Coordinates of C-alpha atoms in Angstrom, one line a residue:
X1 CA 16.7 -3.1 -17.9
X2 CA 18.6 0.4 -16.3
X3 CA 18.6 1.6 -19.9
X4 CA 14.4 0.9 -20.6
X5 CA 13.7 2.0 -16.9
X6 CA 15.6 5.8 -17.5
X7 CA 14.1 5.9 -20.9
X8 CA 10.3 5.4 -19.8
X9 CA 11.5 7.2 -15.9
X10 CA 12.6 10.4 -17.7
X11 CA 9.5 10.6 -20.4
X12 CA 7.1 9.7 -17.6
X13 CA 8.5 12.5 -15.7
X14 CA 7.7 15.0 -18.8
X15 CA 4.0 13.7 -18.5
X16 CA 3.9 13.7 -14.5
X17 CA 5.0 17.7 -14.6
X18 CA 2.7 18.4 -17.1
X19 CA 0.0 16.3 -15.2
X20 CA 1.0 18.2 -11.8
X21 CA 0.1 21.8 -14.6
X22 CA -3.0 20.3 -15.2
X23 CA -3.9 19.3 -11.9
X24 CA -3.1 22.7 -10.7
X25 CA -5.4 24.2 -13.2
X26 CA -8.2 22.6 -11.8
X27 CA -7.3 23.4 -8.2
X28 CA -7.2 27.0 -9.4
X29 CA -10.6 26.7 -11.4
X30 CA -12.3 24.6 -9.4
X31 CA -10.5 24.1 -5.7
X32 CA -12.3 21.7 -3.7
X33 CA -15.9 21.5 -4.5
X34 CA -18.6 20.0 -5.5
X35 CA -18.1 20.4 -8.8
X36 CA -14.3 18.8 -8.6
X37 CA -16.1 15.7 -7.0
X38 CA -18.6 15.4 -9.8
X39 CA -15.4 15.9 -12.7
X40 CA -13.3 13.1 -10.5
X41 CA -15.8 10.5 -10.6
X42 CA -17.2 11.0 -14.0
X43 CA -13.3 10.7 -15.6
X44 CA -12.5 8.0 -13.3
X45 CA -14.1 5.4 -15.6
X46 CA -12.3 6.6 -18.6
X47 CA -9.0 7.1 -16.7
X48 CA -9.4 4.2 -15.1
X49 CA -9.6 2.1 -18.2
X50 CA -6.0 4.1 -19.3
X51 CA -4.6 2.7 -16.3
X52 CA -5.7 -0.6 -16.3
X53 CA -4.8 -1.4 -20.3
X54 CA -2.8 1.5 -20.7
X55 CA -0.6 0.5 -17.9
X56 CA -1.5 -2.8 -16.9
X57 CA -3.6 -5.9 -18.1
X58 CA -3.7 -5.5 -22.1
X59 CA -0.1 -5.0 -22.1
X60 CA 1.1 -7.0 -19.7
X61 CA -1.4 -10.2 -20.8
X62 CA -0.2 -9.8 -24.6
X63 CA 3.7 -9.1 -24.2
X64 CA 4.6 -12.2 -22.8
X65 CA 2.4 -14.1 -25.7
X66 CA 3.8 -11.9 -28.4
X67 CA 7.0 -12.2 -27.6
X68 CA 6.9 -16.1 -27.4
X69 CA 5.0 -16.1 -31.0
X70 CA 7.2 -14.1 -32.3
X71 CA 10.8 -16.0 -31.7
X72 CA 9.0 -19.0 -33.0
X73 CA 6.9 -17.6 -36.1
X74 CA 7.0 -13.8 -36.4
X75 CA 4.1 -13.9 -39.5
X76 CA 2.0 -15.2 -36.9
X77 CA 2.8 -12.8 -34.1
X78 CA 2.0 -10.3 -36.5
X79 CA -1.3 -12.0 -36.9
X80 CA -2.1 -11.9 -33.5
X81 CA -2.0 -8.7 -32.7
X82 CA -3.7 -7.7 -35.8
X83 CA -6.3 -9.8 -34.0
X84 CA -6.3 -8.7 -30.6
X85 CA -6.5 -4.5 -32.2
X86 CA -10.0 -5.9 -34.2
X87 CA -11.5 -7.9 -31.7
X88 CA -11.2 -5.0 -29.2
X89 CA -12.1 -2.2 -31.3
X90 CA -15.1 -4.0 -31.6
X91 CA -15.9 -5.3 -28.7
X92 CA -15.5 -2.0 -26.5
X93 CA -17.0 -0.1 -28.8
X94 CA -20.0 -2.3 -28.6
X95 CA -20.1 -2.2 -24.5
X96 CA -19.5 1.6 -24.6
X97 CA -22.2 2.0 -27.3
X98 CA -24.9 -0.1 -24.5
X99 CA -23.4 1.9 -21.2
X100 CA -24.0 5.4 -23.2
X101 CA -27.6 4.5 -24.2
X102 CA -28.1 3.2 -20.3
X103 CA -26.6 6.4 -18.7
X104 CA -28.5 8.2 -21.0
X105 CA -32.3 6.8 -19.7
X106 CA -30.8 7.0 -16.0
X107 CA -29.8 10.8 -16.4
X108 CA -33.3 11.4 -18.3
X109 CA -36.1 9.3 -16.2
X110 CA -34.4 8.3 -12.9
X111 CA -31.9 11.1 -11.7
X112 CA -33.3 14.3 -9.2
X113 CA -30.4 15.7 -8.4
X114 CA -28.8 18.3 -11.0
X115 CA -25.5 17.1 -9.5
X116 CA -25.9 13.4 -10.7
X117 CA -27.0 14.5 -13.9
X118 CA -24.3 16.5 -14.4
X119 CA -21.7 13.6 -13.3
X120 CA -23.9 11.4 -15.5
X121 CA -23.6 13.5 -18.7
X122 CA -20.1 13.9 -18.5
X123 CA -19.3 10.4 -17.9
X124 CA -21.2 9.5 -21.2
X125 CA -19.4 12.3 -23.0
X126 CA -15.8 10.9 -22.0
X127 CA -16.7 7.1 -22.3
X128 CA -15.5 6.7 -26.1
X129 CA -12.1 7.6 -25.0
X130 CA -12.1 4.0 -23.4
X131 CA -12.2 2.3 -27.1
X132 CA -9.2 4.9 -28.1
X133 CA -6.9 4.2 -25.1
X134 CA -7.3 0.6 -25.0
X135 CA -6.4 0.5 -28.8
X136 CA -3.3 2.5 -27.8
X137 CA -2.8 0.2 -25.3
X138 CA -2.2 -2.8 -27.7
X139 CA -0.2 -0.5 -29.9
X140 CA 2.0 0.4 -26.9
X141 CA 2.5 -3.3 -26.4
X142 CA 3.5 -4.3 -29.8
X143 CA 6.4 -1.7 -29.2
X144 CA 7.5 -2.3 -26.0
X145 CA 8.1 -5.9 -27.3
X146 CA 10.1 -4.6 -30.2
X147 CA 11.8 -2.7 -27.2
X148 CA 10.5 0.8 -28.5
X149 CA 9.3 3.1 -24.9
X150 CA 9.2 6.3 -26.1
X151 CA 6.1 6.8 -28.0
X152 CA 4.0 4.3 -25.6
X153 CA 5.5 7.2 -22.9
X154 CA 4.7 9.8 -24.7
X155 CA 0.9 9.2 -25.3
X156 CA -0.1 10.6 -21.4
X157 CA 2.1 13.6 -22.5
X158 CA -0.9 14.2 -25.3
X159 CA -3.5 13.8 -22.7
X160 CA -2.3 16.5 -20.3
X161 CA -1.7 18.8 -23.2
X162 CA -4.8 19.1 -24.5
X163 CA -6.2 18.8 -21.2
X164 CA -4.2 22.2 -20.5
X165 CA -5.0 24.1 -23.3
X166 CA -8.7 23.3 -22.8
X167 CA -9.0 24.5 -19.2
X168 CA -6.6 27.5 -20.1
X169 CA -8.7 28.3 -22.8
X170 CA -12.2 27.5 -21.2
X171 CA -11.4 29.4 -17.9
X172 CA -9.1 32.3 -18.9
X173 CA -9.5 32.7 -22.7
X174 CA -13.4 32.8 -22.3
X175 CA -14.1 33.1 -18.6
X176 CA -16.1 30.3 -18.8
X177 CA -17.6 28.9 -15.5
X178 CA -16.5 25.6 -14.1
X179 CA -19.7 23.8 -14.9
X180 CA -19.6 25.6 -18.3
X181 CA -15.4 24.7 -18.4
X182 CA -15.8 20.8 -17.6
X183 CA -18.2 20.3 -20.5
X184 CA -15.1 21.9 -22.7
X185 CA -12.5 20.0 -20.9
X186 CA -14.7 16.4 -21.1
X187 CA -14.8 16.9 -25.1
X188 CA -10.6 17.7 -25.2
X189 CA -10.1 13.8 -23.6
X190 CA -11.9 13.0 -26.9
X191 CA -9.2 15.1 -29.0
X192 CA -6.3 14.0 -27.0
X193 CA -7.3 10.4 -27.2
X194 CA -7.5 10.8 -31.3
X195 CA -4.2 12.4 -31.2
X196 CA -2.3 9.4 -28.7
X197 CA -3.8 6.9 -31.2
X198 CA -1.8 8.2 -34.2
X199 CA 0.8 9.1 -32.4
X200 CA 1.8 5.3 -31.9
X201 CA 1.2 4.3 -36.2
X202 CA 4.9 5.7 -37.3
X203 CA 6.7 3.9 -35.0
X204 CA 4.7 0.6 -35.5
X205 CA 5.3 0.6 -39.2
X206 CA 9.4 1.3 -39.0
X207 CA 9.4 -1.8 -36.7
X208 CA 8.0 -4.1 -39.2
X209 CA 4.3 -4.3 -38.2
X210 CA 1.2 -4.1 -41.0
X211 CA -1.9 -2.5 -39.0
X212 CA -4.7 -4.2 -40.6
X213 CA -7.9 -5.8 -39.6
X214 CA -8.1 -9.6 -39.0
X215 CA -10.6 -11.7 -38.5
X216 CA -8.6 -14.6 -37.2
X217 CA -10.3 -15.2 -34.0
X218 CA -10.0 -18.5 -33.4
X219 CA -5.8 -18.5 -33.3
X220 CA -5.3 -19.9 -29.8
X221 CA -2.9 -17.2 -29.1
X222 CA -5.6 -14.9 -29.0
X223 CA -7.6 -16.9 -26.5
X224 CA -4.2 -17.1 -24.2
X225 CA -4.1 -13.7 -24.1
X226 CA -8.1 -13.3 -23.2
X227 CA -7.6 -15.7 -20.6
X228 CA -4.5 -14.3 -18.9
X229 CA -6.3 -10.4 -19.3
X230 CA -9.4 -11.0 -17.6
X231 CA -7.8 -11.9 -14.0
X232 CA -5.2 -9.6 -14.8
X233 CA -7.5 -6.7 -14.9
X234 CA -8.4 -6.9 -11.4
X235 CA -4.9 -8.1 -10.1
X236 CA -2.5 -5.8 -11.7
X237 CA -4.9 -2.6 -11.0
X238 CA -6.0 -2.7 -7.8
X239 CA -4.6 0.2 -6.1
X240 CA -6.2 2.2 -9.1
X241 CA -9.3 -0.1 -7.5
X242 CA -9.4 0.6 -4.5
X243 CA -8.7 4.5 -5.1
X244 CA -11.7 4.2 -7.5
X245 CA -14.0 2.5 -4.6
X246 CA -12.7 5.7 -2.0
X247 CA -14.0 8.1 -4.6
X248 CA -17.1 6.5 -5.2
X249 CA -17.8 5.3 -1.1
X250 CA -16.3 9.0 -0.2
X251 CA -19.0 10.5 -2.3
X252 CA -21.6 8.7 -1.3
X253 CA -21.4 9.6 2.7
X254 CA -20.4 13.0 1.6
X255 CA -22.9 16.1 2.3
X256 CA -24.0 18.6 0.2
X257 CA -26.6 21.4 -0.1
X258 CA -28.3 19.1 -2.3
X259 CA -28.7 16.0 -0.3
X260 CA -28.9 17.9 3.4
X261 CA -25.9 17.1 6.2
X262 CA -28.0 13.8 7.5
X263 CA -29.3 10.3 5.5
X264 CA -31.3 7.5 7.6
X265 CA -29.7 4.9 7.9
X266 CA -31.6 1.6 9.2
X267 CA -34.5 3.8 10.5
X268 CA -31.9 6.4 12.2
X269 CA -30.8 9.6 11.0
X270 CA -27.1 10.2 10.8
X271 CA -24.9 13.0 9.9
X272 CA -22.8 12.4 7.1
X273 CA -18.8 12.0 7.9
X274 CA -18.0 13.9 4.7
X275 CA -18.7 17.0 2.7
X276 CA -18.8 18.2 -0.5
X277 CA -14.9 18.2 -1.3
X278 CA -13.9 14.9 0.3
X279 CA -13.5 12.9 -3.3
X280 CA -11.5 16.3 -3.9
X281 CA -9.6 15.8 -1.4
X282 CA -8.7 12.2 -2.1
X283 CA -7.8 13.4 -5.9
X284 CA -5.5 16.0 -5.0
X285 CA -3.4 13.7 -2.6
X286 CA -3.6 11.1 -5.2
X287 CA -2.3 12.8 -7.6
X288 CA 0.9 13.7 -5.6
X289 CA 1.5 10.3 -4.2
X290 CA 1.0 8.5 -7.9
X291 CA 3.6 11.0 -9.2
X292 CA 7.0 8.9 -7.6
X293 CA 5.1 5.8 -8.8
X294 CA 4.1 6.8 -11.9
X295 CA 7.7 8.3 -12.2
X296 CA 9.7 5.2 -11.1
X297 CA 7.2 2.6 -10.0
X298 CA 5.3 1.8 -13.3
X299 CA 8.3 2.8 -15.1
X300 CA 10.5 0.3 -13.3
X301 CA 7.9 -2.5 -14.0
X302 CA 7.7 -1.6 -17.7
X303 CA 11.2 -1.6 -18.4
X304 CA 11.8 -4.9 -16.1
X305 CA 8.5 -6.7 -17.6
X306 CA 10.0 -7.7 -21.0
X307 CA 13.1 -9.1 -19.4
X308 CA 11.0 -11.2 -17.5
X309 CA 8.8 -12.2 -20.0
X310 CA 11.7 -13.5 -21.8
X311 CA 13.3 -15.4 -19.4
X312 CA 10.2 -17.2 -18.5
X313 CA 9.8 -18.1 -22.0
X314 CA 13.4 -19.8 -22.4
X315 CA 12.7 -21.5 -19.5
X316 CA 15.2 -19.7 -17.5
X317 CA 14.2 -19.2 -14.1
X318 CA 17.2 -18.9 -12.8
X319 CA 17.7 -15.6 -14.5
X320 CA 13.6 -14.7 -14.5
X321 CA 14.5 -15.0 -10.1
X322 CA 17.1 -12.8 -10.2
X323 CA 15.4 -10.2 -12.3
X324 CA 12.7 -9.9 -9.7
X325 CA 15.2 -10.2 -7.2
X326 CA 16.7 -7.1 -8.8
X327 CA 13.5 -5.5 -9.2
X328 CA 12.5 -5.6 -5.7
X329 CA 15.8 -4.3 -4.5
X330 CA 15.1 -1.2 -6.9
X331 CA 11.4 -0.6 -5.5
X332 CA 12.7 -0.7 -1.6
X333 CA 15.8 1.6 -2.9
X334 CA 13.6 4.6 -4.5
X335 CA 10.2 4.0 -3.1
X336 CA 11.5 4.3 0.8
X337 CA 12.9 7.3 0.9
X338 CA 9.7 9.3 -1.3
X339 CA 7.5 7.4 1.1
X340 CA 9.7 9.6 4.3
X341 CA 9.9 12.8 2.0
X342 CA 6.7 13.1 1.3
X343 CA 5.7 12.8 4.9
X344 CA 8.2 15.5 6.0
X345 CA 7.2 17.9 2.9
X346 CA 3.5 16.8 2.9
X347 CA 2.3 20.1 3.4
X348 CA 4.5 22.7 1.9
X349 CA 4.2 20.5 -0.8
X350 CA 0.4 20.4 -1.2
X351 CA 0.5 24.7 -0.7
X352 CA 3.3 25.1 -3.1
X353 CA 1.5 23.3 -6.1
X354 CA -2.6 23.8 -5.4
X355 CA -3.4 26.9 -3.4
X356 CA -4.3 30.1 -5.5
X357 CA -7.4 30.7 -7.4
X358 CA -10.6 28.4 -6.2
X359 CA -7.7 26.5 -3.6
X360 CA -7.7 28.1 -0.6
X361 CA -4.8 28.3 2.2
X362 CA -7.0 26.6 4.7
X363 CA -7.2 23.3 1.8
X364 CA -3.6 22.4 2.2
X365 CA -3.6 20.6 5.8
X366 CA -7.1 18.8 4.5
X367 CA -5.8 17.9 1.8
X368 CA -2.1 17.3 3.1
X369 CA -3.5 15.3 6.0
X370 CA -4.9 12.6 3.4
X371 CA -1.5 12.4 1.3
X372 CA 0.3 11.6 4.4
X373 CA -2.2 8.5 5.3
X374 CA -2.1 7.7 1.2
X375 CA 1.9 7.8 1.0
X376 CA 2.6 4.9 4.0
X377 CA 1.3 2.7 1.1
X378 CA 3.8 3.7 -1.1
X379 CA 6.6 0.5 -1.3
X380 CA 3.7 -1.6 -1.2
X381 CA 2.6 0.1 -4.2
X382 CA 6.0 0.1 -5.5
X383 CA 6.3 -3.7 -4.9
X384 CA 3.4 -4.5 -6.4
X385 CA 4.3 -3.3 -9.8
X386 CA 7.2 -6.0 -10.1
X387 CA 5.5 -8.8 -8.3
X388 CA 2.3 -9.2 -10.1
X389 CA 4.3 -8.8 -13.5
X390 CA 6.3 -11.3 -12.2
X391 CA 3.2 -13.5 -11.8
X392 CA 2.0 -12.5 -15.5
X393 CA 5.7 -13.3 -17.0
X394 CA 4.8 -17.1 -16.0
X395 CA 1.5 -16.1 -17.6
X396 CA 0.1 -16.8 -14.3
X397 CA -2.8 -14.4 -13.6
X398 CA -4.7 -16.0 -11.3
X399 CA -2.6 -15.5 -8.2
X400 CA -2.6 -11.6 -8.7
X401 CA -6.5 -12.6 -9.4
X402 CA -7.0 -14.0 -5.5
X403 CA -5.3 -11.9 -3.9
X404 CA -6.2 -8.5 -5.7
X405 CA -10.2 -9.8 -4.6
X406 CA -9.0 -10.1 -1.4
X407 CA -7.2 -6.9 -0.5
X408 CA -10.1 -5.1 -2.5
X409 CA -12.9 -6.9 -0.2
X410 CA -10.9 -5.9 2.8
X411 CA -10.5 -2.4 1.6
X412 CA -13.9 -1.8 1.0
X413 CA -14.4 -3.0 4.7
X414 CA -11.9 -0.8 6.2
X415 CA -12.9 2.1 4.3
X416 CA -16.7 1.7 5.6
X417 CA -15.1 1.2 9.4
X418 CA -12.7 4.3 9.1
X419 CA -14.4 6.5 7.5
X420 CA -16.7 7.2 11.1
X421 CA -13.0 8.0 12.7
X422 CA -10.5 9.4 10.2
X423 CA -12.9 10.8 7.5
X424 CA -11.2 11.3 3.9
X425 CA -7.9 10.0 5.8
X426 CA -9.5 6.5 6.8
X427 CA -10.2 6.0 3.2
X428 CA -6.3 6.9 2.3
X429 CA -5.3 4.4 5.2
X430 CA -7.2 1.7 4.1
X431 CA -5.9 2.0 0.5
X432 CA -2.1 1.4 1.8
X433 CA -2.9 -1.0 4.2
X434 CA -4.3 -2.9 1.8
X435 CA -1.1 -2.3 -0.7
X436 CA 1.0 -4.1 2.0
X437 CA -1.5 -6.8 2.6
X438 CA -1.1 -7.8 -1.3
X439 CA 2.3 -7.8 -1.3
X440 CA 2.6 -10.1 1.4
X441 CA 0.2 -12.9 -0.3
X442 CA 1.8 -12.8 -4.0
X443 CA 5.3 -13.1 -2.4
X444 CA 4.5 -16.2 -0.5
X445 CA 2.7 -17.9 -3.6
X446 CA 5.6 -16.4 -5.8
X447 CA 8.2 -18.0 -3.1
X448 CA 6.6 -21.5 -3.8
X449 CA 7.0 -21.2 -7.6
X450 CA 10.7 -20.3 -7.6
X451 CA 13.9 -20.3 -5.3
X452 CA 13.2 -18.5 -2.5
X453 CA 16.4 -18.1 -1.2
X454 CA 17.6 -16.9 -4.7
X455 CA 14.3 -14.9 -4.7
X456 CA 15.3 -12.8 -1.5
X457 CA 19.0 -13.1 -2.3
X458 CA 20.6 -9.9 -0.4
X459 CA 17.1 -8.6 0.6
X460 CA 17.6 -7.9 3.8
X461 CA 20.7 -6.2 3.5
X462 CA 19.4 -3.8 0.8
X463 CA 17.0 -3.3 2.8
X464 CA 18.8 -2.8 6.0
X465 CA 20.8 0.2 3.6
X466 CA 18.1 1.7 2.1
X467 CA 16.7 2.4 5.8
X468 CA 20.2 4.0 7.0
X469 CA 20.5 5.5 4.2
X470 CA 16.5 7.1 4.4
X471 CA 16.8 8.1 8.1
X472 CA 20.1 10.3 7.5
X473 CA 18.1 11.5 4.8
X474 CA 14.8 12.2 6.9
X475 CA 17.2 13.7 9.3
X476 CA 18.5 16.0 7.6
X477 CA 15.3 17.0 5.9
X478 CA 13.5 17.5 9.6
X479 CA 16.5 19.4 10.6
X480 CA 16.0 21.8 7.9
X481 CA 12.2 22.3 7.9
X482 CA 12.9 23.1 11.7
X483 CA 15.4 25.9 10.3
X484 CA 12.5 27.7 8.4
X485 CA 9.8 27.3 10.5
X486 CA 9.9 30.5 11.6
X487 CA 9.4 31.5 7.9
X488 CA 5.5 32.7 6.7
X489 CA 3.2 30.1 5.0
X490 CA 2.1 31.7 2.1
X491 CA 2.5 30.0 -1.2
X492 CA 5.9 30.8 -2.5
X493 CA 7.5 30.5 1.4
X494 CA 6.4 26.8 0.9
X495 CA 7.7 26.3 -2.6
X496 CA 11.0 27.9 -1.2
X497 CA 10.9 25.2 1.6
X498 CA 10.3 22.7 -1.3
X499 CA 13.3 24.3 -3.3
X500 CA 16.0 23.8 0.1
X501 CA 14.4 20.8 1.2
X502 CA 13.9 18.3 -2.2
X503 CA 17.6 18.5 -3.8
X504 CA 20.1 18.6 -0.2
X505 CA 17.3 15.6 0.6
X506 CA 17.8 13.9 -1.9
X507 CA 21.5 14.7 -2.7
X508 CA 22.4 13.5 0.6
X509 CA 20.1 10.0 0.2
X510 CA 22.3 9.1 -2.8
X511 CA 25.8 10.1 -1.3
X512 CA 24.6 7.8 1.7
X513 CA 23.8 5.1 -0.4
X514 CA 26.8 5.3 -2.9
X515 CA 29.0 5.6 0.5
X516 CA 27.8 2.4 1.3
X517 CA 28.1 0.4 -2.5
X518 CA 24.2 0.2 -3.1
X519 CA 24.4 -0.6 -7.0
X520 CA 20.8 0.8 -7.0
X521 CA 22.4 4.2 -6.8
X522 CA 22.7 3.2 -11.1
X523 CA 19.1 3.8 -11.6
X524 CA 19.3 7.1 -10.7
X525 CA 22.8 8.0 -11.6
X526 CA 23.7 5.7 -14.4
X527 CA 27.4 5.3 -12.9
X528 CA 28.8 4.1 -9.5
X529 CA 30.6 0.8 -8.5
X530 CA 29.0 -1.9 -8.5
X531 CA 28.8 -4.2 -5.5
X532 CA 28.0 -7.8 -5.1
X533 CA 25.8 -7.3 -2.0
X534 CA 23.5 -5.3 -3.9

C-alpha cells in the first residue's frame, strides 16, 4: 500500500504543480471576472466527468469485479473489460451527441444574454472530451488492477500541458483576448484528451491485455459493474458535487452588467449577494484546497483501493478492517495538519501563486477568505476517499448512494441559507460541513458491517497524536508569520513567507510525530520505527 500511495503521491504532485501553472495562467489572463465564471462553469461538466470516472465510479465499480474475474478465469476478465470500453464508447458518445444538438438550439433560439451564449458554446465545444476521459478511465482501471499507477497518474499531467501551452500561446504568443483565448484553450482539452487516451495503450498491451471491441453484453459481470457504477457516481463524487452546485447556485445570485445588481424575487426586488467573480472566487480556493487531496487524499485511496478489493474478495475481512483501519489513520495523519496550514498561510498563499496580470492585490483576501471556509472540510474530504471505497470493495454502493443524496440535499440547503450572510464563503462552509456530515453516516453503516472495535482499533490515540503533534506545528508556524509581519505584502514578500513558513512547518510536524512513534510518519518518509499503537 506505502509503495502504490508514494508512487501515484509523487506523480500526482508533478500534475498538481503543473495544475497550480495553469491555474495561474488564468488568474494572470483572466483574474476574477466574468469571463473566468463563464470558463469555470462551461469546463465543469467535462472536468467533472474526469473526476467522477477518472477518479472515482468507473474505476472504483470495475476493479473490484475485475479483479475477482480475473483470479478465477483471466480470458474472461479480459472479456469484460473489452466490454465495458465498447459499451461506453458508445453509449457516451451517443448522450454527448443529443446534449450537443440540445445546447446548440438553446444557445441559437432561447439564450439573450451574450454571456450564456458564450458559456453555452464552449460547453458544447469541450463536451466530447467526456467520451475520451471516461475511456481512459477504464484503461486506468485495467492497470491499476494489474498494479500499474504510473501512466493512469500521468494522464492529468497531459491535460495541464496542453492546457499551458495553449493559454501561453493564445495570450502571449498572439495577444489574443480572453474571450478570443478561451475558444483556443476549450479546443486544447480536445488535444490533450487524444493524447491521455494513447498514452494508456503501451502499457496495457505489456500487461497482457488485447484492446478490441466486444459485443458481449449480456456477461453478467458487465451488469455488476453497471449496477455498482450508477450509485457510485453520486456517492464517491460528491464533494466534486456539491462544489459543482456552488458554482452553478453562486452564479446564478451573482450580478453583472448584464443582468443589473437586483432580480424579483416572489414579487420583491432584491439585490443580488454576489457579483461577477464570485464562481471565480470559489475556483481559485478550490483549486488550492483540492491540491493536498488531490496530492495525498485520492492518492491514498487509489493505492489502498486494490488492497481492499482483494481482501473482500477472499473473504477476508479481518484483513479488509484493518486496511481501512490503516487508511483512516493515514487521512487524520496528513489531512490535519494541511487543514491548520492552510489556515495559517491562507493568504500569503493565495498572493504568492495568483496575483499579477488580470489578479489584482485586493483578490487575495476575497479569495483567501473562501479557502479558509473550504479547507475546515478538508479530513472530511480526506476520510471520505477511504470510506466510500471501503463501501465499494464489498461492492456495496448503495450506502455511499444514501448518504451522498443526503449531504448533497443538505448542501444545497445551506448554501441557499448562507449565501444571504457569508456570500462566496457560505457556499465554501456548506461544502465542508457537509464533508463531515458524510463521514459520520458511512462510518456508522460501515461499523455495522465489520468489527467495530477492530475498525477504530488505536483511533483515538492516533488521533490524539496527530493533534499534538498539529498544534506544535501551528505554533510554530503562527510564531513565525508574527515574525514577518512587519514585512510588505507584495507578491514575492508572501512567497518568501511561504518559503520560511511551509518546510520549518512541516519539518517540525514530522519530527513531532516521529518523536512520538506515529508509523504514519512512513508515508511520507518511507523509514522510521514502526510502533504497535499506530
Amino acid at each position: 500500500m506505502i509503495k502504490g500511495f508514494r508512487q501515484i503521491a509523487g506523480l500526482t504532485v508533478i500534475s498538481r504543480i503543473l495544475g497550480m501553472v495553469r491555474d495561474i495562467l488564468f488568474a494572470t489572463f483572466l483574474g476574477r471576472s466574468g469571463l473566468m465564471d463563464i470558463w469555470v462553469i462551461a469546463f465543469k461538466i467535462p472536468n467533472l466527468s474526469r473526476r467522477i470516472f477518472g477518479e472515482g465510479a468507473l474505476t472504483s465499480s470495475l476493479l473490484p469485479v475485475y479483479m475477482k474475474t480475473r483470479e478465477a478465469d483471466p480470458v474472461q476478465a479480459q472479456r469484460l473489460g473489452n466490454t465495458v470500453i465498447t459499451a461506453l464508447g458508445l453509449l457516451l458518445s451517443g448522450v454527448v451527441l443529443l446534449v450537443m444538438a440540445a445546447l446548440t438550439i438553446c444557445r441559437c433560439h432561447w439564450v439573450d444574454l451574450t454571456t450564456t451564449e458564450l458559456m453555452l458554446s464552449l460547453t458544447t465545444v469541450m463536451l466530447p472530451y467526456l467520451v475520451m476521459i471516461c475511456l481512459v478511465a477504464v484503461l486506468s482501471g485495467l492497470l491499476q488492477a494489474h498494479r500499474h499507477f504510473a501512466m493512469p497518474a500521468l494522464a492529468p499531467v497531459v491535460l495541464n500541458v496542453v492546457l499551458i501551452v495553449a493559454l501561453a500561446i493564445s495570450g502571449w504568443g498572439l495577444g489574443w483576448s480572453p474571450a478570443q483565448q478561451l475558444g483556443f484553450v476549450a479546443v486544447a482539452v480536445l488535444v490533450a484528451g487524444v493524447l491521455q487516451l494513447t498514452l494508456q495503450l503501451p502499457t496495457l498491451r505489456r500487461c497482457g491485455f488485447e484492446l478490441r471491441p466486444c459485443w458481449d453484453f449480456k456477461i453478467p459481470e458487465l451488469r455488476q459493474v453497471m449496477c455498482l457504477m450508477g450509485p457510485m457516481v453520486l456517492g464517491l463524487t460528491v464533494t466534486q458535487i456539491n462544489t459543482l452546485s456552488d458554482d452553478v447556485i453562486a452564479k446564478i445570485f451573482s450580478g453583472s452588467l448584464d443582468k443589473g445588481a437586483t432580480f424579483v424575487l416572489a414579487g420583491r426586488t432584491v439585490a443580488y449577494p454576489l457579483w461577477d467573480g464570485a464562481v471565480s472566487s470559489l475556483f481559485y480556493s478550490q483549486r488550492l484546497y483540492q491540491f493536498p487531496l488531490g496530492v495525498l487524499g485520492i492518492s491514498l485511496g487509489t493505492a489502498i483501493f486494490p488492497v481492499m478489493s482483494q481482501a473482500a474478495g477472499q473473504g477476508d475481512m479481518a484483513r479488509l478492517t484493518q486496511t481501512i483501519n490503516q487508511g483512516l489513520k493515514a487521512a487524520l495523519f496528513v489531512s490535519l495538519p494541511a487543514m491548520a496550514g492552510m489556515l495559517v498561510i491562507g493568504l500569503p498563499l493565495v498572493a504568492a501563486i495568483f496575483e499579477g496580470g488580470r489578479f489584482s492585490q485586493a483578490d487575495s483576501p476575497i479569495v483567501a477568505r473562501t479557502l479558509s471556509f473550504y479547507v475546515i472540510g478538508l479530513s472530511g474530504y480526506f476520510l471520505q476517499q477511504i470510506i466510500t471505497r471501503a463501501y465499494f470493495s464489498l461492492q456495496d454502493s448503495r450506502g455511499p448512494f444514501r448518504t451522498a443524496l443526503v449531504a448533497v440535499a443538505v448542501n444545497i440547503l445551506l448554501n441557499l441559507t448562507l449565501i444571504w450572510w457569508l456570500r462566496a464563503a457560505g457556499l465554501a462552509l456548506a461544502t465542508a460541513l457537509c464533508s463531515y456530515l458524510q463521514v459520520i453516516l458511512l462510518l456508522g453503516g460501515l461499523g455495522r458491517r465489520l468489527e467495530r472495535a477492530a475498525l477504530m482499533q488505536d483511533m483515538a490515540k492516533v488521533l490524539g497524536k496527530t493533534l499534538v503533534a498539529t498544534a506544535v506545528m501551528t505554533a510554530v508556524a503562527l510564531a513565525l508569520m508574527g515574525i514577518m509581519q512587519s514585512l510588505p505584502v507584495g507578491r514575492g514578500f508572501q512567497a518568501l513567507r511561504l518559503l520560511v513558513v511551509v518546510p520549518v512547518t512541516a519539518w517540525v510536524y514530522l519530527a513531532v510525530a516521529r518523536w512520538m512513534g506515529m508509523e504514519q510518519v512512513m508515508l511520507i518518509l518511507g523509514r522510521g520505527r514502526k510502533r504497535t499503537d499506530g
